[in-house]
Amino acid sequence: MATLIDGKRISQEIKDELKEKVSALKEQGKEIGMAVIQVGNDPASTVYVGNKKKACAYIGIRSESYELPEETTEEELIELIEKLNQDDRIHGILVQLPVPKHINEDKVIKAISPNKDVDGFHPQSVGALSIGQKGFVSCTPAGIIQLLKRSNIEIEGKECVVIGRSNIVGKPMALLLLRENGTVTVTHSKTKNLKEVCKRADILVVAIGKPKMIDASYVKEGAVVIDVGIHRNENNKLCGDVDFESVEPIASAITPVPGGVGPMTIAMLMNNCVEAALM
Ligand code: GUN
């Protein structure tokens, strides 16, 4: 029987801490603002953006919403970002991804001032993380570190295996675990003997993007298992990359889906925005 790592509770704890901080800043006359940009109307993006705006309202961050039509050009989007870069009332700029195909995502990310890069996607932020300097960190992996720390799970000296090497999750996750003195292995679709490698893990972070792929045969008895995936199964129920029923009996701690990693992403985005305002 594993302990459930309750991301809903921990994210609420973080949001409440931030709410207090923001309210104290308001009393000193400082208001925090975040620009949330969505291009086009991908339904999943609309849900994510709505949740981000809701979290801002809860914490007391003023959110400015830019809902741009699908036909928006790259130049128009970058022009808006540059205007927001100059705007002292805006501390964080978030462009919801993916952007429509005719817009170059890399150019858009680069246009955001690293001082307002609350997603932590700018090459300067990523570079800073890789050499241990200050900068914004991608929200999902930063949230996973918080889940571990606030559950009193030690990282130092532990065998950490990350499945997945995306720029948003896998790579920054590996760097963060390394920063916490974990011994880190990054695996991916071309990894040979994936099962054997995963079975070494004291802490297994799964961000592979395949529903329920990781069952008990990948997991060492007593391991901590963090599931980044979120999918809808054939019965329209949410599930992760981990086969929860199979893994839960042998893990020492595990994140559920939903209510594990998911809620942490927005909490860390809010945290980054408050940090941006304090710079
Ligand atoms: N699309 C999916 N995840 C994210 C995220 O964390 N930030 C942004 N901006 N877009 C996303």
PDB file of C-alpha atoms and ligand atoms in Angstrom:
ATOM      1  CA  MET A   1       0.000   0.000   0.000  1.00  0.00           C
ATOM      2  CA  ALA A   2       1.458   3.312  -1.096  1.00  0.00           C
ATOM      3  CA  THR A   3       0.984   6.706   0.498  1.00  0.00           C
ATOM      4  CA  LEU A   4      -0.992   8.944  -1.841  1.00  0.00           C
ATOM      5  CA  ILE A   5       0.833  12.151  -2.707  1.00  0.00           C
ATOM      6  CA  ASP A   6      -2.015  14.629  -2.618  1.00  0.00           C
ATOM      7  CA  GLY A   7      -1.270  17.279  -5.248  1.00  0.00           C
ATOM      8  CA  LYS A   8      -4.620  18.909  -4.740  1.00  0.00           C
ATOM      9  CA  ARG A   9      -3.900  19.565  -1.070  1.00  0.00           C
ATOM     10  CA  ILE A  10      -0.274  20.603  -1.603  1.00  0.00           C
ATOM     11  CA  SER A  11      -1.142  22.951  -4.487  1.00  0.00           C
ATOM     12  CA  GLN A  12      -3.849  24.530  -2.320  1.00  0.00           C
ATOM     13  CA  GLU A  13      -1.290  25.011   0.469  1.00  0.00           C
ATOM     14  CA  ILE A  14       1.058  26.791  -1.967  1.00  0.00           C
ATOM     15  CA  LYS A  15      -1.737  28.953  -3.388  1.00  0.00           C
ATOM     16  CA  ASP A  16      -2.774  29.980   0.123  1.00  0.00           C
ATOM     17  CA  GLU A  17       0.817  30.924   1.000  1.00  0.00           C
ATOM     18  CA  LEU A  18       0.990  32.989  -2.192  1.00  0.00           C
ATOM     19  CA  LYS A  19      -2.358  34.620  -1.480  1.00  0.00           C
ATOM     20  CA  GLU A  20      -1.003  35.897   1.832  1.00  0.00           C
ATOM     21  CA  LYS A  21       2.177  37.151   0.212  1.00  0.00           C
ATOM     22  CA  VAL A  22       0.238  38.948  -2.529  1.00  0.00           C
ATOM     23  CA  SER A  23      -2.083  40.523  -0.015  1.00  0.00           C
ATOM     24  CA  ALA A  24       0.885  41.803   2.028  1.00  0.00           C
ATOM     25  CA  LEU A  25       2.379  43.257  -1.168  1.00  0.00           C
ATOM     26  CA  LYS A  26      -0.921  44.956  -1.966  1.00  0.00           C
ATOM     27  CA  GLU A  27      -0.839  46.652   1.416  1.00  0.00           C
ATOM     28  CA  GLN A  28       2.540  48.074   0.428  1.00  0.00           C
ATOM     29  CA  GLY A  29       0.943  49.351  -2.775  1.00  0.00           C
ATOM     30  CA  LYS A  30       2.311  46.688  -5.115  1.00  0.00           C
ATOM     31  CA  GLU A  31      -0.109  44.986  -7.465  1.00  0.00           C
ATOM     32  CA  ILE A  32       0.945  41.962  -9.491  1.00  0.00           C
ATOM     33  CA  GLY A  33      -0.192  41.521 -13.072  1.00  0.00           C
ATOM     34  CA  MET A  34      -0.013  38.606 -15.475  1.00  0.00           C
ATOM     35  CA  ALA A  35      -0.805  38.605 -19.201  1.00  0.00           C
ATOM     36  CA  VAL A  36      -2.360  35.404 -20.502  1.00  0.00           C
ATOM     37  CA  ILE A  37      -2.317  35.059 -24.282  1.00  0.00           C
ATOM     38  CA  GLN A  38      -4.184  32.439 -26.269  1.00  0.00           C
ATOM     39  CA  VAL A  39      -4.088  32.323 -30.054  1.00  0.00           C
ATOM     40  CA  GLY A  40      -6.992  30.461 -31.656  1.00  0.00           C
ATOM     41  CA  ASN A  41      -9.545  28.437 -29.733  1.00  0.00           C
ATOM     42  CA  ASP A  42      -8.219  24.955 -29.101  1.00  0.00           C
ATOM     43  CA  PRO A  43     -10.712  23.649 -26.508  1.00  0.00           C
ATOM     44  CA  ALA A  44      -8.069  22.091 -24.220  1.00  0.00           C
ATOM     45  CA  SER A  45      -6.081  25.361 -24.230  1.00  0.00           C
ATOM     46  CA  THR A  46      -9.244  27.294 -23.374  1.00  0.00           C
ATOM     47  CA  VAL A  47      -9.745  25.075 -20.298  1.00  0.00           C
ATOM     48  CA  TYR A  48      -6.099  25.487 -19.195  1.00  0.00           C
ATOM     49  CA  VAL A  49      -6.167  29.249 -19.731  1.00  0.00           C
ATOM     50  CA  GLY A  50      -9.456  29.502 -17.809  1.00  0.00           C
ATOM     51  CA  ASN A  51      -7.911  27.619 -14.865  1.00  0.00           C
ATOM     52  CA  LYS A  52      -4.864  29.890 -14.890  1.00  0.00           C
ATOM     53  CA  LYS A  53      -7.047  33.004 -14.813  1.00  0.00           C
ATOM     54  CA  LYS A  54      -9.110  31.498 -11.980  1.00  0.00           C
ATOM     55  CA  ALA A  55      -5.947  30.820  -9.959  1.00  0.00           C
ATOM     56  CA  CYS A  56      -4.806  34.424 -10.520  1.00  0.00           C
ATOM     57  CA  ALA A  57      -8.156  35.700  -9.227  1.00  0.00           C
ATOM     58  CA  TYR A  58      -7.928  33.429  -6.151  1.00  0.00           C
ATOM     59  CA  ILE A  59      -4.437  34.601  -5.246  1.00  0.00           C
ATOM     60  CA  GLY A  60      -5.074  38.260  -6.023  1.00  0.00           C
ATOM     61  CA  ILE A  61      -2.997  38.564  -9.175  1.00  0.00           C
ATOM     62  CA  ARG A  62      -4.564  40.830 -11.792  1.00  0.00           C
ATOM     63  CA  SER A  63      -4.806  38.839 -15.024  1.00  0.00           C
ATOM     64  CA  GLU A  64      -5.032  40.472 -18.423  1.00  0.00           C
ATOM     65  CA  SER A  65      -6.492  38.183 -21.001  1.00  0.00           C
ATOM     66  CA  TYR A  66      -5.625  38.302 -24.711  1.00  0.00           C
ATOM     67  CA  GLU A  67      -7.752  35.999 -26.813  1.00  0.00           C
ATOM     68  CA  LEU A  68      -6.393  36.392 -30.316  1.00  0.00           C
ATOM     69  CA  PRO A  69      -7.943  34.939 -33.472  1.00  0.00           C
ATOM     70  CA  GLU A  70      -6.412  31.885 -35.184  1.00  0.00           C
ATOM     71  CA  GLU A  71      -5.315  34.089 -38.126  1.00  0.00           C
ATOM     72  CA  THR A  72      -3.094  36.291 -35.918  1.00  0.00           C
ATOM     73  CA  THR A  73       0.322  36.624 -37.588  1.00  0.00           C
ATOM     74  CA  GLU A  74       3.625  35.875 -35.896  1.00  0.00           C
ATOM     75  CA  GLU A  75       4.511  39.582 -36.222  1.00  0.00           C
ATOM     76  CA  GLU A  76       1.298  40.673 -34.503  1.00  0.00           C
ATOM     77  CA  LEU A  77       1.830  38.235 -31.636  1.00  0.00           C
ATOM     78  CA  ILE A  78       5.451  39.275 -31.150  1.00  0.00           C
ATOM     79  CA  GLU A  79       4.432  42.938 -31.283  1.00  0.00           C
ATOM     80  CA  LEU A  80       1.967  42.319 -28.430  1.00  0.00           C
ATOM     81  CA  ILE A  81       4.626  40.467 -26.410  1.00  0.00           C
ATOM     82  CA  GLU A  82       7.081  43.333 -26.905  1.00  0.00           C
ATOM     83  CA  LYS A  83       4.467  45.821 -25.731  1.00  0.00           C
ATOM     84  CA  LEU A  84       3.833  43.676 -22.616  1.00  0.00           C
ATOM     85  CA  ASN A  85       7.596  43.380 -22.015  1.00  0.00           C
ATOM     86  CA  GLN A  86       7.631  47.182 -21.626  1.00  0.00           C
ATOM     87  CA  ASP A  87       4.504  47.341 -19.459  1.00  0.00           C
ATOM     88  CA  ASP A  88       5.408  47.871 -15.783  1.00  0.00           C
ATOM     89  CA  ARG A  89       1.986  46.668 -14.645  1.00  0.00           C
ATOM     90  CA  ILE A  90       2.657  43.231 -16.147  1.00  0.00           C
ATOM     91  CA  HIS A  91       5.110  40.946 -14.316  1.00  0.00           C
ATOM     92  CA  GLY A  92       4.461  37.639 -16.050  1.00  0.00           C
ATOM     93  CA  ILE A  93       3.686  36.828 -19.681  1.00  0.00           C
ATOM     94  CA  LEU A  94       2.222  33.482 -20.623  1.00  0.00           C
ATOM     95  CA  VAL A  95       1.563  32.375 -24.196  1.00  0.00           C
ATOM     96  CA  GLN A  96      -0.500  29.205 -24.089  1.00  0.00           C
ATOM     97  CA  LEU A  97       1.016  26.483 -26.285  1.00  0.00           C
ATOM     98  CA  PRO A  98       0.572  25.123 -28.866  1.00  0.00           C
ATOM     99  CA  VAL A  99       0.294  28.211 -31.083  1.00  0.00           C
ATOM    100  CA  PRO A 100      -1.174  27.769 -34.611  1.00  0.00           C
ATOM    101  CA  LYS A 101       1.180  26.128 -37.119  1.00  0.00           C
ATOM    102  CA  HIS A 102       1.938  29.310 -39.083  1.00  0.00           C
ATOM    103  CA  ILE A 103       3.564  30.812 -35.965  1.00  0.00           C
ATOM    104  CA  ASN A 104       7.089  29.789 -34.954  1.00  0.00           C
ATOM    105  CA  GLU A 105       6.856  28.735 -31.312  1.00  0.00           C
ATOM    106  CA  ASP A 106      10.585  29.187 -30.656  1.00  0.00           C
ATOM    107  CA  LYS A 107      10.508  32.787 -31.888  1.00  0.00           C
ATOM    108  CA  VAL A 108       7.504  33.533 -29.684  1.00  0.00           C
ATOM    109  CA  ILE A 109       9.152  32.057 -26.590  1.00  0.00           C
ATOM    110  CA  LYS A 110      12.340  34.022 -27.298  1.00  0.00           C
ATOM    111  CA  ALA A 111      10.368  37.266 -27.636  1.00  0.00           C
ATOM    112  CA  ILE A 112       9.223  37.091 -23.988  1.00  0.00           C
ATOM    113  CA  SER A 113      11.532  38.997 -21.655  1.00  0.00           C
ATOM    114  CA  PRO A 114      13.395  36.453 -19.470  1.00  0.00           C
ATOM    115  CA  ASN A 115      12.334  38.643 -16.505  1.00  0.00           C
ATOM    116  CA  LYS A 116       8.677  37.898 -17.291  1.00  0.00           C
ATOM    117  CA  ASP A 117       9.120  34.304 -18.499  1.00  0.00           C
ATOM    118  CA  VAL A 118       6.874  32.706 -15.878  1.00  0.00           C
ATOM    119  CA  ASP A 119       6.667  29.455 -17.890  1.00  0.00           C
ATOM    120  CA  GLY A 120      10.460  29.090 -17.756  1.00  0.00           C
ATOM    121  CA  PHE A 121      10.630  28.219 -21.466  1.00  0.00           C
ATOM    122  CA  HIS A 122      13.013  30.987 -22.640  1.00  0.00           C
ATOM    123  CA  PRO A 123      16.480  29.696 -23.648  1.00  0.00           C
ATOM    124  CA  GLN A 124      17.992  32.010 -21.024  1.00  0.00           C
ATOM    125  CA  SER A 125      15.832  30.456 -18.289  1.00  0.00           C
ATOM    126  CA  VAL A 126      16.682  26.939 -19.468  1.00  0.00           C
ATOM    127  CA  GLY A 127      20.387  27.801 -19.675  1.00  0.00           C
ATOM    128  CA  ALA A 128      20.343  29.298 -16.183  1.00  0.00           C
ATOM    129  CA  LEU A 129      18.777  26.121 -14.799  1.00  0.00           C
ATOM    130  CA  SER A 130      21.398  23.946 -16.478  1.00  0.00           C
ATOM    131  CA  ILE A 131      24.308  25.839 -14.905  1.00  0.00           C
ATOM    132  CA  GLY A 132      22.666  26.374 -11.524  1.00  0.00           C
ATOM    133  CA  GLN A 133      21.941  30.079 -11.869  1.00  0.00           C
ATOM    134  CA  LYS A 134      18.791  31.940 -10.859  1.00  0.00           C
ATOM    135  CA  GLY A 135      15.943  31.926 -13.347  1.00  0.00           C
ATOM    136  CA  PHE A 136      12.397  30.746 -13.868  1.00  0.00           C
ATOM    137  CA  VAL A 137      11.877  26.996 -13.894  1.00  0.00           C
ATOM    138  CA  SER A 138       9.292  25.131 -15.961  1.00  0.00           C
ATOM    139  CA  CYS A 139       6.208  24.764 -13.763  1.00  0.00           C
ATOM    140  CA  THR A 140       5.441  21.030 -13.928  1.00  0.00           C
ATOM    141  CA  PRO A 141       8.906  19.781 -12.888  1.00  0.00           C
ATOM    142  CA  ALA A 142       9.182  22.566 -10.291  1.00  0.00           C
ATOM    143  CA  GLY A 143       5.831  21.377  -8.936  1.00  0.00           C
ATOM    144  CA  ILE A 144       7.103  17.793  -8.723  1.00  0.00           C
ATOM    145  CA  ILE A 145      10.061  18.919  -6.589  1.00  0.00           C
ATOM    146  CA  GLN A 146       7.558  20.640  -4.281  1.00  0.00           C
ATOM    147  CA  LEU A 147       5.427  17.476  -4.121  1.00  0.00           C
ATOM    148  CA  LEU A 148       8.482  15.478  -3.042  1.00  0.00           C
ATOM    149  CA  LYS A 149       9.778  18.048  -0.548  1.00  0.00           C
ATOM    150  CA  ARG A 150       6.416  18.705   1.047  1.00  0.00           C
ATOM    151  CA  SER A 151       5.866  14.940   1.367  1.00  0.00           C
ATOM    152  CA  ASN A 152       9.240  14.652   3.152  1.00  0.00           C
ATOM    153  CA  ILE A 153      10.683  12.456   0.412  1.00  0.00           C
ATOM    154  CA  GLU A 154      14.441  12.851   0.305  1.00  0.00           C
ATOM    155  CA  ILE A 155      16.035  13.245  -3.145  1.00  0.00           C
ATOM    156  CA  GLU A 156      19.710  13.474  -2.178  1.00  0.00           C
ATOM    157  CA  GLY A 157      21.620  10.326  -3.040  1.00  0.00           C
ATOM    158  CA  LYS A 158      18.550   8.628  -4.526  1.00  0.00           C
ATOM    159  CA  GLU A 159      18.428   6.830  -7.854  1.00  0.00           C
ATOM    160  CA  CYS A 160      16.071   8.999  -9.910  1.00  0.00           C
ATOM    161  CA  VAL A 161      14.830   7.797 -13.284  1.00  0.00           C
ATOM    162  CA  VAL A 162      12.932  10.162 -15.574  1.00  0.00           C
ATOM    163  CA  ILE A 163      10.980   8.659 -18.469  1.00  0.00           C
ATOM    164  CA  GLY A 164      10.644  11.306 -21.201  1.00  0.00           C
ATOM    165  CA  ARG A 165      12.987  14.036 -22.418  1.00  0.00           C
ATOM    166  CA  SER A 166      10.694  16.909 -23.426  1.00  0.00           C
ATOM    167  CA  ASN A 167      11.828  20.505 -23.006  1.00  0.00           C
ATOM    168  CA  ILE A 168       8.859  21.229 -20.740  1.00  0.00           C
ATOM    169  CA  VAL A 169       9.065  18.226 -18.389  1.00  0.00           C
ATOM    170  CA  GLY A 170      11.751  15.556 -18.854  1.00  0.00           C
ATOM    171  CA  LYS A 171      14.867  17.684 -19.333  1.00  0.00           C
ATOM    172  CA  PRO A 172      14.155  20.312 -16.647  1.00  0.00           C
ATOM    173  CA  MET A 173      13.012  17.506 -14.316  1.00  0.00           C
ATOM    174  CA  ALA A 174      16.384  15.794 -14.699  1.00  0.00           C
ATOM    175  CA  LEU A 175      18.238  19.054 -14.006  1.00  0.00           C
ATOM    176  CA  LEU A 176      16.144  19.794 -10.917  1.00  0.00           C
ATOM    177  CA  LEU A 177      16.647  16.315  -9.465  1.00  0.00           C
ATOM    178  CA  LEU A 178      20.367  16.701 -10.119  1.00  0.00           C
ATOM    179  CA  ARG A 179      20.309  20.093  -8.356  1.00  0.00           C
ATOM    180  CA  GLU A 180      18.811  18.265  -5.351  1.00  0.00           C
ATOM    181  CA  ASN A 181      21.742  15.817  -5.456  1.00  0.00           C
ATOM    182  CA  GLY A 182      19.826  12.905  -6.929  1.00  0.00           C
ATOM    183  CA  THR A 183      21.609  10.423  -9.198  1.00  0.00           C
ATOM    184  CA  VAL A 184      19.682  10.936 -12.398  1.00  0.00           C
ATOM    185  CA  THR A 185      19.022   8.792 -15.462  1.00  0.00           C
ATOM    186  CA  VAL A 186      16.931  10.123 -18.349  1.00  0.00           C
ATOM    187  CA  THR A 187      15.210   7.530 -20.507  1.00  0.00           C
ATOM    188  CA  HIS A 188      13.192   7.890 -23.713  1.00  0.00           C
ATOM    189  CA  SER A 189      11.638   5.969 -26.587  1.00  0.00           C
ATOM    190  CA  LYS A 190      15.022   4.677 -27.816  1.00  0.00           C
ATOM    191  CA  THR A 191      16.229   3.498 -24.407  1.00  0.00           C
ATOM    192  CA  LYS A 192      17.209  -0.177 -24.384  1.00  0.00           C
ATOM    193  CA  ASN A 193      16.047  -2.316 -21.455  1.00  0.00           C
ATOM    194  CA  LEU A 194      13.693   0.393 -20.193  1.00  0.00           C
ATOM    195  CA  LYS A 195      12.212  -1.958 -17.614  1.00  0.00           C
ATOM    196  CA  GLU A 196      15.558  -2.780 -16.037  1.00  0.00           C
ATOM    197  CA  VAL A 197      16.555   0.888 -15.921  1.00  0.00           C
ATOM    198  CA  CYS A 198      13.228   1.893 -14.330  1.00  0.00           C
ATOM    199  CA  LYS A 199      13.534  -0.905 -11.786  1.00  0.00           C
ATOM    200  CA  ARG A 200      16.666   0.779 -10.418  1.00  0.00           C
ATOM    201  CA  ALA A 201      14.695   3.878  -9.480  1.00  0.00           C
ATOM    202  CA  ASP A 202      14.032   4.995  -5.920  1.00  0.00           C
ATOM    203  CA  ILE A 203      12.137   7.895  -7.508  1.00  0.00           C
ATOM    204  CA  LEU A 204      10.503   7.244 -10.884  1.00  0.00           C
ATOM    205  CA  VAL A 205       9.084  10.226 -12.798  1.00  0.00           C
ATOM    206  CA  VAL A 206       6.905   9.119 -15.697  1.00  0.00           C
ATOM    207  CA  ALA A 207       6.256  11.592 -18.518  1.00  0.00           C
ATOM    208  CA  ILE A 208       6.015   9.299 -21.490  1.00  0.00           C
ATOM    209  CA  GLY A 209       2.614  10.287 -22.877  1.00  0.00           C
ATOM    210  CA  LYS A 210       1.185   6.756 -23.145  1.00  0.00           C
ATOM    211  CA  PRO A 211      -1.862   5.811 -21.059  1.00  0.00           C
ATOM    212  CA  LYS A 212      -1.136   3.268 -18.279  1.00  0.00           C
ATOM    213  CA  MET A 213       2.091   2.112 -19.915  1.00  0.00           C
ATOM    214  CA  ILE A 214       4.091   1.766 -16.698  1.00  0.00           C
ATOM    215  CA  ASP A 215       2.876  -1.196 -14.679  1.00  0.00           C
ATOM    216  CA  ALA A 216       4.369  -2.974 -11.656  1.00  0.00           C
ATOM    217  CA  SER A 217       6.942  -4.771 -13.822  1.00  0.00           C
ATOM    218  CA  TYR A 218       8.799  -1.416 -14.231  1.00  0.00           C
ATOM    219  CA  VAL A 219       8.808  -0.519 -10.546  1.00  0.00           C
ATOM    220  CA  LYS A 220      11.053  -1.532  -7.655  1.00  0.00           C
ATOM    221  CA  GLU A 221       9.325  -2.428  -4.405  1.00  0.00           C
ATOM    222  CA  GLY A 222       9.129   0.689  -2.246  1.00  0.00           C
ATOM    223  CA  ALA A 223       9.800   3.194  -5.056  1.00  0.00           C
ATOM    224  CA  VAL A 224       8.206   6.650  -5.203  1.00  0.00           C
ATOM    225  CA  VAL A 225       6.242   6.986  -8.448  1.00  0.00           C
ATOM    226  CA  ILE A 226       5.312  10.356  -9.956  1.00  0.00           C
ATOM    227  CA  ASP A 227       2.858  10.279 -12.860  1.00  0.00           C
ATOM    228  CA  VAL A 228       2.899  13.300 -15.178  1.00  0.00           C
ATOM    229  CA  GLY A 229       0.529  11.843 -17.804  1.00  0.00           C
ATOM    230  CA  ILE A 230      -3.109  12.741 -18.188  1.00  0.00           C
ATOM    231  CA  HIS A 231      -5.373  10.934 -20.636  1.00  0.00           C
ATOM    232  CA  ARG A 232      -9.007   9.960 -20.998  1.00  0.00           C
ATOM    233  CA  ASN A 233      -9.573   6.215 -21.159  1.00  0.00           C
ATOM    234  CA  GLU A 234     -12.244   4.342 -23.115  1.00  0.00           C
ATOM    235  CA  ASN A 235     -14.818   5.078 -20.352  1.00  0.00           C
ATOM    236  CA  ASN A 236     -14.023   8.802 -20.478  1.00  0.00           C
ATOM    237  CA  LYS A 237     -12.262   8.511 -17.097  1.00  0.00           C
ATOM    238  CA  LEU A 238      -8.950  10.295 -16.495  1.00  0.00           C
ATOM    239  CA  CYS A 239      -5.836   8.142 -16.216  1.00  0.00           C
ATOM    240  CA  GLY A 240      -2.086   8.690 -16.223  1.00  0.00           C
ATOM    241  CA  ASP A 241       0.966   7.114 -17.854  1.00  0.00           C
ATOM    242  CA  VAL A 242       1.140   4.779 -14.854  1.00  0.00           C
ATOM    243  CA  ASP A 243      -1.180   1.804 -14.378  1.00  0.00           C
ATOM    244  CA  PHE A 244      -2.197   2.913 -10.886  1.00  0.00           C
ATOM    245  CA  GLU A 245      -3.951  -0.316  -9.814  1.00  0.00           C
ATOM    246  CA  SER A 246      -0.893  -2.370 -10.755  1.00  0.00           C
ATOM    247  CA  VAL A 247       1.780  -0.062  -9.263  1.00  0.00           C
ATOM    248  CA  GLU A 248       0.092   1.240  -6.093  1.00  0.00           C
ATOM    249  CA  PRO A 249       0.486  -2.013  -4.088  1.00  0.00           C
ATOM    250  CA  ILE A 250       4.277  -2.072  -4.494  1.00  0.00           C
ATOM    251  CA  ALA A 251       5.177   1.648  -4.440  1.00  0.00           C
ATOM    252  CA  SER A 252       5.904   3.462  -1.170  1.00  0.00           C
ATOM    253  CA  ALA A 253       4.280   6.660  -2.458  1.00  0.00           C
ATOM    254  CA  ILE A 254       2.450   7.528  -5.668  1.00  0.00           C
ATOM    255  CA  THR A 255       0.648  10.473  -7.264  1.00  0.00           C
ATOM    256  CA  PRO A 256      -2.941   9.877  -8.360  1.00  0.00           C
ATOM    257  CA  VAL A 257      -4.392  11.089 -11.674  1.00  0.00           C
ATOM    258  CA  PRO A 258      -6.247  13.390 -11.370  1.00  0.00           C
ATOM    259  CA  GLY A 259      -5.162  15.249  -8.238  1.00  0.00           C
ATOM    260  CA  GLY A 260      -1.413  14.559  -8.328  1.00  0.00           C
ATOM    261  CA  VAL A 261       0.988  16.483 -10.546  1.00  0.00           C
ATOM    262  CA  GLY A 262      -1.706  18.360 -12.520  1.00  0.00           C
ATOM    263  CA  PRO A 263      -2.742  20.940  -9.903  1.00  0.00           C
ATOM    264  CA  MET A 264       0.915  21.675  -9.081  1.00  0.00           C
ATOM    265  CA  THR A 265       1.640  23.183 -12.500  1.00  0.00           C
ATOM    266  CA  ILE A 266      -0.687  26.137 -11.977  1.00  0.00           C
ATOM    267  CA  ALA A 267       0.436  26.628  -8.364  1.00  0.00           C
ATOM    268  CA  MET A 268       4.044  26.937  -9.574  1.00  0.00           C
ATOM    269  CA  LEU A 269       3.023  29.306 -12.364  1.00  0.00           C
ATOM    270  CA  MET A 270       1.489  31.543  -9.717  1.00  0.00           C
ATOM    271  CA  ASN A 271       4.650  31.210  -7.645  1.00  0.00           C
ATOM    272  CA  ASN A 272       6.780  32.259 -10.636  1.00  0.00           C
ATOM    273  CA  CYS A 273       4.557  35.265 -11.222  1.00  0.00           C
ATOM    274  CA  VAL A 274       4.934  36.422  -7.611  1.00  0.00           C
ATOM    275  CA  GLU A 275       8.718  35.919  -7.905  1.00  0.00           C
ATOM    276  CA  ALA A 276       8.724  37.950 -11.123  1.00  0.00           C
ATOM    277  CA  ALA A 277       7.033  40.813  -9.325  1.00  0.00           C
ATOM    278  CA  LEU A 278       9.611  40.683  -6.528  1.00  0.00           C
ATOM    279  CA  MET A 279      12.634  40.885  -8.873  1.00  0.00           C
TER     280      MET A 279
HETATM  281  N1  GUN B   1       0.634  23.967 -23.000  1.00  0.00           N
HETATM  282  C1  GUN B   1       0.705  22.806 -22.299  1.00  0.00           C
HETATM  283  N2  GUN B   1       1.360  23.000 -21.132  1.00  0.00           N
HETATM  284  C2  GUN B   1       1.714  24.304 -21.102  1.00  0.00           C
HETATM  285  C3  GUN B   1       2.389  25.104 -20.154  1.00  0.00           C
HETATM  286  O1  GUN B   1       2.843  24.668 -19.097  1.00  0.00           O
HETATM  287  N3  GUN B   1       2.528  26.422 -20.484  1.00  0.00           N
HETATM  288  C4  GUN B   1       2.068  26.940 -21.643  1.00  0.00           C
HETATM  289  N4  GUN B   1       2.275  28.246 -21.890  1.00  0.00           N
HETATM  290  N5  GUN B   1       1.437  26.217 -22.547  1.00  0.00           N
HETATM  291  C5  GUN B   1       1.251  24.914 -22.268  1.00  0.00           C
END
